[in-house]
Structures are given as structure tokens and as C-alpha cells.
Short mmCIF file of C-alpha atoms in Angstrom, two decimals:
data_model
loop_
_atom_site.label_atom_id
_atom_site.label_comp_id
_atom_site.label_asym_id
_atom_site.label_seq_id
_atom_site.Cartn_x
_atom_site.Cartn_y
_atom_site.Cartn_z
CA VAL A 1318 102.55 -39.34 -183.20
CA LYS A 1319 99.00 -39.86 -181.87
CA SER A 1320 97.42 -37.90 -184.68
CA ALA A 1321 98.68 -37.20 -188.18
CA TYR A 1322 95.73 -35.24 -189.30
CA GLY A 1323 96.83 -31.87 -190.59
CA ARG A 1324 100.07 -33.65 -191.94
CA GLY A 1325 100.13 -35.98 -194.96
CA SER A 1326 98.54 -34.96 -198.17
CA TRP A 1327 94.94 -34.47 -199.64
CA ALA A 1328 93.36 -33.68 -202.99
CA SER A 1329 96.02 -35.39 -205.08
CA CYS A 1330 95.75 -34.66 -208.94
CA ILE A 1331 96.18 -37.22 -211.69
CA ARG A 1332 96.66 -36.12 -215.27
CA TYR A 1333 97.57 -37.83 -218.61
CA HIS A 1334 99.61 -35.76 -221.03
CA ASP A 1335 101.74 -36.61 -224.08
CA GLY A 1336 101.74 -40.41 -223.34
CA LYS A 1337 102.55 -40.20 -219.63
CA TYR A 1338 100.50 -40.27 -216.42
CA TYR A 1339 101.24 -37.75 -213.66
CA VAL A 1340 100.23 -37.88 -210.11
CA SER A 1341 100.89 -34.82 -207.97
CA THR A 1342 100.37 -34.06 -204.42
CA PHE A 1343 101.75 -32.14 -201.44
CA SER A 1344 102.82 -33.17 -198.16
CA ALA A 1345 102.72 -31.16 -194.90
CA THR A 1346 104.90 -33.83 -193.39
CA SER A 1347 107.89 -33.26 -195.85
CA GLY A 1348 107.13 -29.60 -196.64
CA LYS A 1349 107.39 -30.55 -200.40
CA THR A 1350 105.28 -30.69 -203.59
CA HIS A 1351 105.61 -34.20 -205.05
CA ILE A 1352 105.05 -35.20 -208.73
CA TYR A 1353 105.26 -38.93 -209.86
CA ILE A 1354 105.44 -39.73 -213.54
CA THR A 1355 105.05 -43.09 -215.56
CA LYS A 1356 104.20 -44.33 -219.04
CA ASN A 1357 102.55 -47.41 -217.61
CA ILE A 1358 100.22 -46.46 -214.80
CA GLU A 1359 99.80 -50.25 -213.75
CA LYS A 1360 103.37 -51.61 -214.02
CA GLY A 1361 105.66 -48.45 -213.70
CA PRO A 1362 108.38 -47.68 -213.30
CA TRP A 1363 107.62 -44.33 -211.60
CA LYS A 1364 109.87 -41.29 -211.58
CA ALA A 1365 109.72 -39.08 -208.49
CA ILE A 1366 110.18 -35.34 -208.32
CA SER A 1367 109.87 -33.18 -205.39
CA PHE A 1368 110.59 -29.61 -204.50
CA ARG A 1369 109.78 -26.95 -201.90
CA PRO A 1370 107.40 -25.53 -200.78
CA SER A 1371 104.37 -27.63 -200.27
CA TYR A 1372 101.64 -26.22 -202.52
CA HIS A 1373 98.36 -26.96 -200.81
CA ASP A 1374 95.53 -28.87 -202.86
CA HIS A 1375 97.09 -28.04 -206.17
CA SER A 1376 96.08 -29.04 -209.60
CA LEU A 1377 98.78 -29.93 -212.07
CA PHE A 1378 97.91 -28.32 -215.56
CA PHE A 1379 99.54 -28.68 -218.98
CA ASP A 1380 98.37 -25.91 -221.35
CA ASP A 1381 98.28 -25.96 -225.14
CA ASP A 1382 101.31 -23.73 -225.51
CA GLY A 1383 103.61 -26.24 -223.71
CA LYS A 1384 103.64 -24.42 -220.22
CA VAL A 1385 102.96 -26.33 -217.08
CA TYR A 1386 101.24 -24.73 -214.00
CA LEU A 1387 100.00 -25.45 -210.63
CA ILE A 1388 96.81 -23.91 -209.19
CA THR A 1389 97.04 -23.78 -205.43
CA GLY A 1390 95.58 -22.34 -202.41
CA ASN A 1391 92.72 -22.32 -200.02
CA LYS A 1392 89.99 -19.62 -200.89
CA LYS A 1393 92.69 -17.34 -202.43
CA LEU A 1394 94.01 -19.31 -205.52
CA SER A 1395 97.33 -18.72 -207.26
CA LEU A 1396 98.70 -19.70 -210.64
CA ILE A 1397 102.28 -20.77 -210.58
CA GLU A 1398 104.36 -21.67 -213.63
CA LEU A 1399 106.70 -24.60 -213.26
CA ASN A 1400 109.92 -25.42 -215.01
CA GLU A 1401 109.54 -27.42 -218.19
CA ASP A 1402 110.94 -30.52 -216.47
CA LEU A 1403 108.59 -30.10 -213.40
CA SER A 1404 111.69 -29.63 -211.18
CA GLY A 1405 110.24 -26.55 -209.45
CA VAL A 1406 108.85 -23.06 -209.89
CA LYS A 1407 109.97 -21.27 -213.05
CA GLN A 1408 112.09 -18.22 -212.09
CA GLY A 1409 110.49 -15.23 -213.75
CA GLY A 1410 107.41 -17.28 -214.67
CA VAL A 1411 103.74 -16.50 -213.97
CA ASN A 1412 103.26 -16.36 -210.31
CA GLN A 1413 99.99 -14.53 -209.50
CA VAL A 1414 96.63 -14.70 -207.45
CA ILE A 1415 93.88 -15.41 -210.04
CA ILE A 1416 91.00 -15.81 -207.60
CA GLU A 1417 90.73 -13.81 -204.41
CA ASN A 1418 87.77 -15.74 -202.98
CA THR A 1419 86.71 -18.98 -204.51
CA SER A 1420 83.81 -19.39 -202.23
CA GLU A 1421 82.15 -16.22 -202.98
CA PRO A 1422 79.41 -17.55 -205.21
CA SER A 1423 78.39 -19.98 -202.38
CA GLU A 1424 78.41 -17.38 -199.51
CA ASN A 1425 74.71 -16.71 -199.88
CA VAL A 1426 74.24 -19.82 -197.84
CA GLY A 1427 76.69 -18.86 -195.13
CA VAL A 1428 80.39 -17.98 -194.85
CA SER A 1429 82.77 -20.62 -195.93
CA GLY A 1430 86.41 -21.12 -194.76
CA LEU A 1431 87.07 -23.31 -197.74
CA GLY A 1432 87.76 -22.87 -201.48
CA GLU A 1433 90.22 -25.70 -202.08
CA GLY A 1434 90.75 -29.01 -203.86
CA SER A 1435 91.46 -27.21 -207.12
CA GLN A 1436 90.94 -29.20 -210.39
CA LEU A 1437 91.56 -27.29 -213.68
CA PHE A 1438 90.53 -28.39 -217.11
CA LYS A 1439 90.27 -26.74 -220.54
CA VAL A 1440 87.42 -27.57 -222.67
CA ASN A 1441 86.85 -26.07 -226.10
CA GLY A 1442 89.16 -23.15 -225.49
CA LYS A 1443 87.68 -22.23 -222.00
CA TYR A 1444 89.27 -22.95 -218.64
CA TYR A 1445 87.10 -24.56 -215.99
CA LEU A 1446 88.31 -24.49 -212.26
CA PHE A 1447 86.56 -26.80 -209.76
CA ASN A 1448 86.76 -26.12 -206.01
CA ILE A 1449 84.93 -27.34 -202.87
CA THR A 1450 83.50 -24.88 -200.31
CA TRP A 1451 81.46 -25.55 -197.21
CA PRO A 1452 79.49 -22.82 -196.07
CA ARG A 1453 78.72 -22.87 -192.23
CA GLY A 1454 75.37 -24.43 -191.57
CA GLY A 1455 75.08 -25.33 -195.30
CA MET A 1456 76.09 -28.31 -197.58
CA ARG A 1457 79.38 -29.09 -199.28
CA THR A 1458 79.28 -26.96 -202.28
CA VAL A 1459 81.18 -27.42 -205.57
CA VAL A 1460 82.00 -24.05 -207.28
CA ILE A 1461 83.16 -23.91 -210.86
CA HIS A 1462 84.83 -20.84 -212.20
CA ARG A 1463 85.27 -20.26 -215.98
CA ALA A 1464 87.63 -18.08 -217.87
CA ASP A 1465 88.71 -17.40 -221.37
CA LYS A 1466 92.36 -16.81 -220.35
CA LEU A 1467 94.19 -18.77 -217.70
CA THR A 1468 95.16 -15.53 -215.86
CA GLY A 1469 91.50 -14.42 -215.79
CA PRO A 1470 89.13 -12.91 -215.19
CA TRP A 1471 87.18 -15.69 -213.67
CA GLU A 1472 83.53 -16.12 -213.23
CA GLY A 1473 82.17 -18.44 -210.49
CA ARG A 1474 78.92 -20.29 -210.27
CA VAL A 1475 77.65 -22.95 -207.71
CA ALA A 1476 77.41 -26.31 -209.57
CA LEU A 1477 76.37 -28.72 -206.88
CA GLN A 1478 75.45 -28.75 -203.29
CA ASP A 1479 75.31 -32.07 -201.35
CA LEU A 1480 75.82 -33.47 -197.77
CA GLY A 1481 78.62 -35.75 -198.82
CA VAL A 1482 80.24 -34.63 -202.24
CA ALA A 1483 83.58 -33.18 -202.03
CA GLN A 1484 86.02 -32.03 -204.81
CA GLY A 1485 84.62 -32.50 -208.47
CA GLY A 1486 86.21 -32.57 -211.87
CA LEU A 1487 85.59 -33.53 -215.52
CA ILE A 1488 86.25 -36.72 -217.42
CA ASP A 1489 86.87 -36.76 -221.06
CA MET A 1490 85.43 -39.92 -222.69
CA ARG A 1491 87.57 -39.20 -225.89
CA ASN A 1492 84.23 -39.18 -227.97
CA CYS A 1493 83.57 -35.63 -227.05
CA ASP A 1494 81.45 -36.62 -224.14
CA TRP A 1495 82.33 -34.87 -220.77
CA TYR A 1496 81.22 -36.05 -217.39
#
């Protein structure tokens, strides 16, 4: 293959939950969503789980009620509930579009074909969803949506515009400082 662009994976997600590290990604090459789990991020061992389909630029999210979700998509984002063991999509679980157009708050500077690289966080009872857009003729734009409920409604705002910044997120320093 001369060029693998458009294959492989992007915008992987790393999470720490209940004493374990989770790295999740998708692969256009395998057509699957991949989740890797370990208690020791430096030494492993790593457990690998994969299932179909390949969920584009997803974010793995563990909610307070014990349910696990993926936020996935490009411009139109869906919330998909996973099985408790992360083996695939939960039959009869939540599977709905939560945002029709992630780039809408940035379109005042040009139409964007993006709204991807989702990263979802919960801080002080509110959900925050980060995405990258790139309006034509404009700068890369980080849009943050906020909601009181995971299923919405979501309110979006432009957070940052820059020539080189792409996906964004939050880091909890465990002393109540968020960056």
C-alpha cells in the first residue's frame, strides 16, 4: 500500500477508572473498535477487546451509575451504551444522536466539515464534550458542549481557535484543579 492515510486510527482515548487504565481507539483497517485495559500502564499486561463496527473518533466514558458509553461521530455525534464488560454495544441500551451539528457554534467563521475527536468529561455534575472543528478559511477551533444530562440537551460554545491546536480535553489534578 502506497498510502495508509484514511486507514489506521486517530483520536484515541485514554481513561482511568476503578484502578484500571483504558485505551480505546478505532481502526478503519480492521473495521473494529479496540479497547485495551491494564492495571499497570507501564508494565502491563494489557487485555485486548475488539468488536464491530469501527466507531470513528470515539470517547470512552464511565458514568457515575456504572454504565459505560461511547460518544462517536463526525459533526453528528451519537451516544452508544456498551455492555458492562466492554465486549460490544449493549442490546436495548442507549443508542441515540445527541448533537446534530457539533461545529454549529464555530460556523460564523465559515462552514466546517469537522466536529470530531470527541472527549467527554463529567465535572461537578455537568457533562463537557470537546470536539475539533475547522471552518473553511478559519483556524482550528475547539468547541465545548455542556449538558446536565448525558442525553442532552447540549449547549455549545467556541473555546479556542488556533492555527495548530487540534483536539482538547480536561486533566484532573486530583486537588480540584482542572486544566
